[in-house]
Short mmCIF file of C-alpha atoms and ligand atoms in Angstrom, two decimals:
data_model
loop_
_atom_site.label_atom_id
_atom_site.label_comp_id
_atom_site.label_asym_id
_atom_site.label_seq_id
_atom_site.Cartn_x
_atom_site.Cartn_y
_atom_site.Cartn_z
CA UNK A 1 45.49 -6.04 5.99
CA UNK A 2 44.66 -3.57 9.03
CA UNK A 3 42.69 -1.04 7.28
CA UNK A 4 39.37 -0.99 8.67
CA UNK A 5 38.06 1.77 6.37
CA UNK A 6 38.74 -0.52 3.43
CA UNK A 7 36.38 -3.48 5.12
CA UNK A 8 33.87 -1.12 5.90
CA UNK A 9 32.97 0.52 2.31
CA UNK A 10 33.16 -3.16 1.38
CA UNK A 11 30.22 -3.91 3.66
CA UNK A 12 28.66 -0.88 2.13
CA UNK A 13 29.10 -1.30 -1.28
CA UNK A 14 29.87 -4.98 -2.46
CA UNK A 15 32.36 -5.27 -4.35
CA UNK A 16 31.75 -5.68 -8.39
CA UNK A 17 27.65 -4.99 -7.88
CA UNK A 18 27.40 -2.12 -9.88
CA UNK A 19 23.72 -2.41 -9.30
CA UNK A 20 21.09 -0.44 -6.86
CA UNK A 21 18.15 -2.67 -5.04
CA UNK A 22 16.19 -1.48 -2.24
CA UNK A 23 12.89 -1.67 -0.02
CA UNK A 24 10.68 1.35 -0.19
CA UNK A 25 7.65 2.01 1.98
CA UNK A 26 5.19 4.89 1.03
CA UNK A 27 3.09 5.67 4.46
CA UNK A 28 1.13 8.37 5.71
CA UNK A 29 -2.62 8.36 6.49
CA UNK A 30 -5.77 7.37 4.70
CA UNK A 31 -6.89 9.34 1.43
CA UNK A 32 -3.15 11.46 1.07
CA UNK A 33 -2.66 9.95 -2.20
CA UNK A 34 -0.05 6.70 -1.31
CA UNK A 35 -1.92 4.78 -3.89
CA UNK A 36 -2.34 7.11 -6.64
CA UNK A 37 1.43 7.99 -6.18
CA UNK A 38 2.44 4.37 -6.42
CA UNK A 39 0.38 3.90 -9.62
CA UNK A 40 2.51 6.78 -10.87
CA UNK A 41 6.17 5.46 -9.56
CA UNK A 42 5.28 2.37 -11.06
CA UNK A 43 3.66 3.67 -13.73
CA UNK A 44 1.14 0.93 -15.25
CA UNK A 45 -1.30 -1.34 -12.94
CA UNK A 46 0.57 -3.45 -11.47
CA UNK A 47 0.02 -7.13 -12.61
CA UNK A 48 1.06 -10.55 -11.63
CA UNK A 49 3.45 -12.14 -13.14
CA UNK A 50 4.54 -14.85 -10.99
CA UNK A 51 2.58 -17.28 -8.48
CA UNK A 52 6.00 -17.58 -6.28
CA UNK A 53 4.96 -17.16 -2.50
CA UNK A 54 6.54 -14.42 -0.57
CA UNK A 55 10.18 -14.66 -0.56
CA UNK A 56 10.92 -11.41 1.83
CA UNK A 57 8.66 -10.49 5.30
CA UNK A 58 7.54 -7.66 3.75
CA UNK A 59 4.30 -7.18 1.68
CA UNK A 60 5.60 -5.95 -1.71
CA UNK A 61 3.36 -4.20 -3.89
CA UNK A 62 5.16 -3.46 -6.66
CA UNK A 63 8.44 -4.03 -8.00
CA UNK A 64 10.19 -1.22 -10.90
CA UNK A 65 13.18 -2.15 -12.35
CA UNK A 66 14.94 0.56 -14.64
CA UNK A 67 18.03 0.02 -16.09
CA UNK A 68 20.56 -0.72 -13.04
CA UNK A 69 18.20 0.08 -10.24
CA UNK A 70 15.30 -1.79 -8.81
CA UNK A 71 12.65 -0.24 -6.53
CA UNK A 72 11.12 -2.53 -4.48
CA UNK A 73 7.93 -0.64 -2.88
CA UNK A 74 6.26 -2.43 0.13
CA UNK A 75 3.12 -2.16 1.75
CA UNK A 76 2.79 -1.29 5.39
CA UNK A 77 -0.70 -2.32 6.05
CA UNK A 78 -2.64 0.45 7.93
CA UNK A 79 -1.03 2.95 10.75
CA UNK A 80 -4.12 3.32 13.31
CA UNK A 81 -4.02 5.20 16.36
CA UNK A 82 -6.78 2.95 19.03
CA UNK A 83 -5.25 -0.63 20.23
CA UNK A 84 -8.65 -1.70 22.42
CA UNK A 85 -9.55 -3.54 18.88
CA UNK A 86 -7.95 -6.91 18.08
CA UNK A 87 -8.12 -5.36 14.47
CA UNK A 88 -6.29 -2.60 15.49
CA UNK A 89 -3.18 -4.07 17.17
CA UNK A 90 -3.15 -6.86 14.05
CA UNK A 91 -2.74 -3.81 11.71
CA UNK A 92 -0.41 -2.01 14.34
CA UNK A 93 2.06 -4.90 14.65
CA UNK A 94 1.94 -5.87 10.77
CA UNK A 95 2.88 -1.82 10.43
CA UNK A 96 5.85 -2.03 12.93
CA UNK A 97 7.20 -5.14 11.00
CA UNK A 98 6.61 -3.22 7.93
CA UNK A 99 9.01 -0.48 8.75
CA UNK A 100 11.77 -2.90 9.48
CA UNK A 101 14.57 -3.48 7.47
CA UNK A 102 13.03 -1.13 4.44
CA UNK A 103 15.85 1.13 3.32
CA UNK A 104 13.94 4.53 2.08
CA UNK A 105 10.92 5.61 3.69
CA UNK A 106 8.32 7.65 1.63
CA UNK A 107 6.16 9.78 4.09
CA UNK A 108 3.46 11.71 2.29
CA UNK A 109 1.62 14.29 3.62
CA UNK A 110 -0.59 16.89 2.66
CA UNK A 111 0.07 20.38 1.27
CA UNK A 112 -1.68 22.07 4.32
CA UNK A 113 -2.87 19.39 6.88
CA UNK A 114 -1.51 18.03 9.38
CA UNK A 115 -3.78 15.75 11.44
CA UNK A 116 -3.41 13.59 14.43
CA UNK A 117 -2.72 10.76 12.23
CA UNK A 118 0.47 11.94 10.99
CA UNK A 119 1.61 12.45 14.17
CA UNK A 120 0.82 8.78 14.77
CA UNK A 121 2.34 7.86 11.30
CA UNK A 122 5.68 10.19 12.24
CA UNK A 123 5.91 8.31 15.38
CA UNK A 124 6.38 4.97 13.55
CA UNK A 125 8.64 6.47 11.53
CA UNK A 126 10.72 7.64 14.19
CA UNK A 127 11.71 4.08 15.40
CA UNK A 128 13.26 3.66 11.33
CA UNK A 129 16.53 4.72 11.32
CA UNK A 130 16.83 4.81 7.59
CA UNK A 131 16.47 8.06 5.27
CA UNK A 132 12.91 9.68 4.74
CA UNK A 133 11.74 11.36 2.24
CA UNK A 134 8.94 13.18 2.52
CA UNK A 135 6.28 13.87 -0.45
CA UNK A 136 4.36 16.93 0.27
CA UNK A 137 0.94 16.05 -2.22
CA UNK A 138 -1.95 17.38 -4.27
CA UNK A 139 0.50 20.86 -5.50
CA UNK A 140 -2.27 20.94 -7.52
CA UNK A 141 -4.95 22.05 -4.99
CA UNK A 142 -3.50 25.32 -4.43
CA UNK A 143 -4.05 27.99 -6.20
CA UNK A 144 0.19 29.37 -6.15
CA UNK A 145 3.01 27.91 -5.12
CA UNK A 146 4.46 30.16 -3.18
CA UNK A 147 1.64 29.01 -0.67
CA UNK A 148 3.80 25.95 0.10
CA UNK A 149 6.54 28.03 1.72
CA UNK A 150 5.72 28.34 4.63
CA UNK A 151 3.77 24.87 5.47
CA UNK A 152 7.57 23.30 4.26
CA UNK A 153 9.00 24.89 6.60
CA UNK A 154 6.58 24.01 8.90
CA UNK A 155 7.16 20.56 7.73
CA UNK A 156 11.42 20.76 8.14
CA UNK A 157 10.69 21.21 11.82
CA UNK A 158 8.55 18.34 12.43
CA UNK A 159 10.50 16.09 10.21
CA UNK A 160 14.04 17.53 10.24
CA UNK A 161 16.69 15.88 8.72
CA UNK A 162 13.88 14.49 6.22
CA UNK A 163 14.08 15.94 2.26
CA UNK A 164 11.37 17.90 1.62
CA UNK A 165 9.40 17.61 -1.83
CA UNK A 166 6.31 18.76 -3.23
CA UNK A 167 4.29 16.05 -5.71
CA UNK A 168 1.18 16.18 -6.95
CA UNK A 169 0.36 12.36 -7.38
CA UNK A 170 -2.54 12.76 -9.34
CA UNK A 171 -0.95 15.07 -12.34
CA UNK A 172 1.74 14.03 -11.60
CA UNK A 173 4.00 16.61 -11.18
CA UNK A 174 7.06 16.25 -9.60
CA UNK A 175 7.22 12.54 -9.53
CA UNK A 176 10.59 12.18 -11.75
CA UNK A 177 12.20 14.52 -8.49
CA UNK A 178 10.96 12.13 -6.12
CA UNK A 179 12.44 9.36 -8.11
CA UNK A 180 15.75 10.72 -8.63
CA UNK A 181 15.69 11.26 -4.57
CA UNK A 182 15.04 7.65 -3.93
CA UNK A 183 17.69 6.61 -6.31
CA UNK A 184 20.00 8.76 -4.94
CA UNK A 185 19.42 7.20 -1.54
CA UNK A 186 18.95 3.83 -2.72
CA UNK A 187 21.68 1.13 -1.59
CA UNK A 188 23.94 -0.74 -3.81
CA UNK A 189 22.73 -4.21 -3.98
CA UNK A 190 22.45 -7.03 -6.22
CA UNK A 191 18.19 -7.13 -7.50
CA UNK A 192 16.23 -9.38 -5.58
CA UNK A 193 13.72 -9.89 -8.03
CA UNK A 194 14.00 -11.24 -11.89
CA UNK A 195 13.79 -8.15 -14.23
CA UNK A 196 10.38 -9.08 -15.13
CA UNK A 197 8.48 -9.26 -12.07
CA UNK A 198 5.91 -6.93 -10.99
CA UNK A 199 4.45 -8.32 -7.66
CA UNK A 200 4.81 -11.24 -5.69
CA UNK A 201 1.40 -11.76 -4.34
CA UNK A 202 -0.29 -14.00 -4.59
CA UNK A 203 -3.29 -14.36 -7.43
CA UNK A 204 -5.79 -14.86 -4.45
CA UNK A 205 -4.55 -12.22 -2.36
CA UNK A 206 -4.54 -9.21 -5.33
CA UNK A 207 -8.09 -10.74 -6.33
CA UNK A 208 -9.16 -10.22 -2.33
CA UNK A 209 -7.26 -6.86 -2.67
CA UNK A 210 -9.04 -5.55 -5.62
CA UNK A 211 -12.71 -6.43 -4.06
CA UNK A 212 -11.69 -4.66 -1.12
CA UNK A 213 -10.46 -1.61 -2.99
CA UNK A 214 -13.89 -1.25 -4.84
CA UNK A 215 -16.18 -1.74 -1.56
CA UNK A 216 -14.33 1.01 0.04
CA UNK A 217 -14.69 2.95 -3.19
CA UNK A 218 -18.13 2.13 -3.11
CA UNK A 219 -18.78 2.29 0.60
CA UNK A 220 -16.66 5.32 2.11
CA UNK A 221 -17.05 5.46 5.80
CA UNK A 222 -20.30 3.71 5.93
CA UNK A 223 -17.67 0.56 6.20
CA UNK A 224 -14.84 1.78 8.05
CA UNK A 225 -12.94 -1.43 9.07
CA UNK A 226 -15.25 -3.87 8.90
CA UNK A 227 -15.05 -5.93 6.44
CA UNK A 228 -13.16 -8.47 5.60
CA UNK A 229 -12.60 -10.17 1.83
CA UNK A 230 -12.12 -14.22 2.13
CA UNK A 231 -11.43 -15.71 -1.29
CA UNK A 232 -13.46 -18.95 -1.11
CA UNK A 233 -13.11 -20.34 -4.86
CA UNK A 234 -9.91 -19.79 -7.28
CA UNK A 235 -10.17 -21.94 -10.07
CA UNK A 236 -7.55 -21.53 -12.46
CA UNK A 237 -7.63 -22.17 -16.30
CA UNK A 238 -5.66 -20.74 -19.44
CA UNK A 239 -8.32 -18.14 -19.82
CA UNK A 240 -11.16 -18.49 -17.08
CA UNK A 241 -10.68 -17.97 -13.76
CA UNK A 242 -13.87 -18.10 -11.66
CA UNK A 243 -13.76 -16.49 -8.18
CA UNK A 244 -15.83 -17.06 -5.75
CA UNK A 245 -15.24 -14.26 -2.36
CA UNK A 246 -17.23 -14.33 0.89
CA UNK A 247 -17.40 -10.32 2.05
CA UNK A 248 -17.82 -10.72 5.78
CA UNK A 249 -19.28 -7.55 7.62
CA UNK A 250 -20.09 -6.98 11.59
CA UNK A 251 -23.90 -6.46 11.30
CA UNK A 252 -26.96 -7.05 8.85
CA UNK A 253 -27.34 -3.15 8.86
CA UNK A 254 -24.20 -3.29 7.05
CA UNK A 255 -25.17 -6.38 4.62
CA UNK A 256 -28.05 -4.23 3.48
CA UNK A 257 -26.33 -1.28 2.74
CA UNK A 258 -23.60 -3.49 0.81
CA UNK A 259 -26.09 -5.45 -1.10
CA UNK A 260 -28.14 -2.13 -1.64
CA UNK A 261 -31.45 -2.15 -3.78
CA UNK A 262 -32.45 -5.35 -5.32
CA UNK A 263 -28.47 -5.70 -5.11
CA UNK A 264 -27.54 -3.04 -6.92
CA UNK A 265 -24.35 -2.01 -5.05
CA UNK A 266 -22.86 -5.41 -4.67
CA UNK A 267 -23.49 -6.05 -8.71
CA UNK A 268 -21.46 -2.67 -9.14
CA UNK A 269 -18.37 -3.58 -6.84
CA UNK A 270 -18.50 -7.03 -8.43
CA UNK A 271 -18.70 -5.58 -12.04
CA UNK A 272 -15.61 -3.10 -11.43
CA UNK A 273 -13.69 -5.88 -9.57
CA UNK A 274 -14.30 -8.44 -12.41
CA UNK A 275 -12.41 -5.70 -15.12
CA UNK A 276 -9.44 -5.21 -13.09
CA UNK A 277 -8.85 -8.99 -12.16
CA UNK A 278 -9.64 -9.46 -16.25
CA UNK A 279 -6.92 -6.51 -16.60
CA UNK A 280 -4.65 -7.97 -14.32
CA UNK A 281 -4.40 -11.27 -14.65
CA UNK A 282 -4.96 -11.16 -18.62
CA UNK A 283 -7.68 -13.46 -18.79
CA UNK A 284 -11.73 -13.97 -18.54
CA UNK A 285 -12.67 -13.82 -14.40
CA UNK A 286 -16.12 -15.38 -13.35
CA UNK A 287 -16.88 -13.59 -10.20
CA UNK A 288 -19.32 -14.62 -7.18
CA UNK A 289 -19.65 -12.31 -4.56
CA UNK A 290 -21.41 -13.26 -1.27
CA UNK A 291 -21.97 -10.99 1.68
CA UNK A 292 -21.86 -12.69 5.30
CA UNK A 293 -22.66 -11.90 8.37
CA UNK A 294 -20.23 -12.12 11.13
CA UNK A 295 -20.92 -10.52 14.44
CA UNK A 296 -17.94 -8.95 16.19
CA UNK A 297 -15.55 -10.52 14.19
CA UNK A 298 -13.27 -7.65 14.44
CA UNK A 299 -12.95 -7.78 18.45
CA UNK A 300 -11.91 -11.87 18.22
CA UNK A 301 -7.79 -12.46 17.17
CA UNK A 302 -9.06 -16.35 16.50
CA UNK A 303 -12.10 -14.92 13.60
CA UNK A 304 -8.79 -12.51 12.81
CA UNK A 305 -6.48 -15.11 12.49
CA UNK A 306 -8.98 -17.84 10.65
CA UNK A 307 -9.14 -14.57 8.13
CA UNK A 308 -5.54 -14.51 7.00
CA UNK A 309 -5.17 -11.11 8.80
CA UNK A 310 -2.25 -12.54 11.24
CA UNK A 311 0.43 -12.12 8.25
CA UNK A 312 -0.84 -9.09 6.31
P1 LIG B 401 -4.42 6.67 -0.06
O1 LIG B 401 -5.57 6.33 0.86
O2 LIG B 401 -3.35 7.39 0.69
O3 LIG B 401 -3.91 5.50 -0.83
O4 LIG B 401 -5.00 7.75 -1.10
P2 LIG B 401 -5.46 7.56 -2.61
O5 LIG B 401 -4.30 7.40 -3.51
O6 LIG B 401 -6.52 6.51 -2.67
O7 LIG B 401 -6.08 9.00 -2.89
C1 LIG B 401 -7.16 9.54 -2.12
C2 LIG B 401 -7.89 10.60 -2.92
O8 LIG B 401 -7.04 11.70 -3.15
C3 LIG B 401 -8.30 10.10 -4.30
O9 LIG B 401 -9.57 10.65 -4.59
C4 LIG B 401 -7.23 10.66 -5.22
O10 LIG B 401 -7.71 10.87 -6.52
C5 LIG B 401 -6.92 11.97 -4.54
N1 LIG B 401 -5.55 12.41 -4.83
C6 LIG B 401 -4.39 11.69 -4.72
N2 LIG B 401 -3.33 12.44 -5.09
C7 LIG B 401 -3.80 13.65 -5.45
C8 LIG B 401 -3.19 14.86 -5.94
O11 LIG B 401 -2.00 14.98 -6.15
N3 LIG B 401 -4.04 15.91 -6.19
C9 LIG B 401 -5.38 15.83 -5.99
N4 LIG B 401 -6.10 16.92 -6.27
N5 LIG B 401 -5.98 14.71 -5.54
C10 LIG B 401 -5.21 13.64 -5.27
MG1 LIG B 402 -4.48 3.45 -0.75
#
């Protein structure tokens, strides 16, 4: 056989997989809506259904499988522009890796901001060579439209060659067009996950994940980056797990304003943390939260590194 043509459609579409499998990263900067519109792609909380360690490099966060196609989203752990912090270049490094070898990048931006940070983000982006699409969120906030007009084609020369579309995460509207774009784009590949499987993090990790989510809920920018969650205790039984988490923060200014009044604040973040890990992981959770002091942890790669953060 001489054709070349026929070898390479075989190397892009194996022969007799009739399925679609792929690695999707949603990115853009803080408070867009990446979360909220992965709850909705998704479309239920994701929950653990198997303790089997990481089998890819990437950091999946949720896994959808439909019919013939599964959607593999990944996580591309913080986009920062600054590198004089050790944090900083540990997140900037985990985000380069992230963006390797993913096959559809989800960019989403906002429906009439552009900041320095998605320049930064759009930079990363630029060393992908795969297809982007990106999600122009929160439709919702404007009062017609026709508004968007102009700010997409605004948008189609910054990102051009990227499809344009406008979501809004939260009501969500648009979010079956977005789909239909990924699929469209999505490579023909046998799934890499069973059918069943939501997430492959680890129990530990979501549990660090979910305290983290409510002290920044909590917290705002009063506790930019840091903190740190270290899971100290996981004791696992058919329908009790007690966790025990050490929060570590930079100064005692910040302890206090964590702990907050006779430690109300830290009772709140434990009591919403202790119903989503109950959600989640479909059993009773025991949770102990202690907040440490660890000064300058952020500026040492060892503290970094003794913290898990060298493979997030
Ligand atoms: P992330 O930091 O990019 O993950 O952003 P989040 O998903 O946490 O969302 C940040 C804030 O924006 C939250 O208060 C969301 O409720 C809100 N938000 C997200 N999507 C939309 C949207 O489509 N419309 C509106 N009005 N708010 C949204
Ligand atoms: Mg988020």
């Amino acid at each position: 056989m001489t054709s070349s043509q026929s070898d390479l459609d075989a190397a892009q579409e194996p022969v007799g997989v009739t399925s679609q499998c792929g690695f999707i990263a949603i990115v853009g900067r803080p408070n867009v809506g990446k979360s909220t519109l992965l709850n909705h792609l998704i479309q239920q909380k994701i929950s653990i259904t198997s303790r089997k360690p990481q089998t890819t490099r990437h950091n999946v966060i949720g896994i959808k499988t439909e019919k013939s196609a599964q959607l593999v989203f990944v996580d591309t752990p913080g986009i920062h522009r600054g590198h004089q912090k050790a944090i900083n270049r540990a997140m900037n490094r985990a985000a380069t890796t992230a963006l390797q070898g993913v096959d559809i990048i989800v960019f989403v931006v906002d429906k009439d901001q552009w900041t320095e940070q998605d320049d930064v983000v759009r930079e990363y982006i630029h060393e992908a060579s795969c297809p982007v699409i990106v999600a122009v969120n929160k439709l919702d906030q404007m009062a017609s439209k026709n508004e968007i007009l102009p700010w997409l084609s605004l948008l189609h020369e910054k990102m051009p060659g990227a499809e344009l579309v406008p979501i809004s995460a939260l009501k969500n509207q648009n979010i079956e067009r977005l789909q239909s774009l990924i699929l469209q784009k999505l490579p023909r590949a046998p799934f890499h996950y069973p059918e069943d499987q939501i997430t492959d993090r680890s129990m530990r990790f979501m549990a660090a994940e979910i305290i983290r989510e409510k002290i920044t809920r909590q917290m705002g920018a009063e506790l930019p980056y840091q903190v740190a969650v270290e899971i100290e205790e996981f004791t696992d039984e058919a329908r009790l797990k007690t966790i025990g988490a050490l929060i570590w923060v930079e100064r005692e200014g910040q302890k206090r304003i964590l702990v907050g009044d006779g430690g109300c604040r830290l009772k709140s973040i434990g009591q919403q943390a202790r119903q989503d890990m109950e959600k989640l992981f479909a059993a009773k959770v025991m949770l102990n939260l202690w907040v440490k002091v660890k000064s300058g942890w952020s500026d040492s790669e060892r503290a970094l590194r003794s913290l898990g953060f060298d493979n997030i």
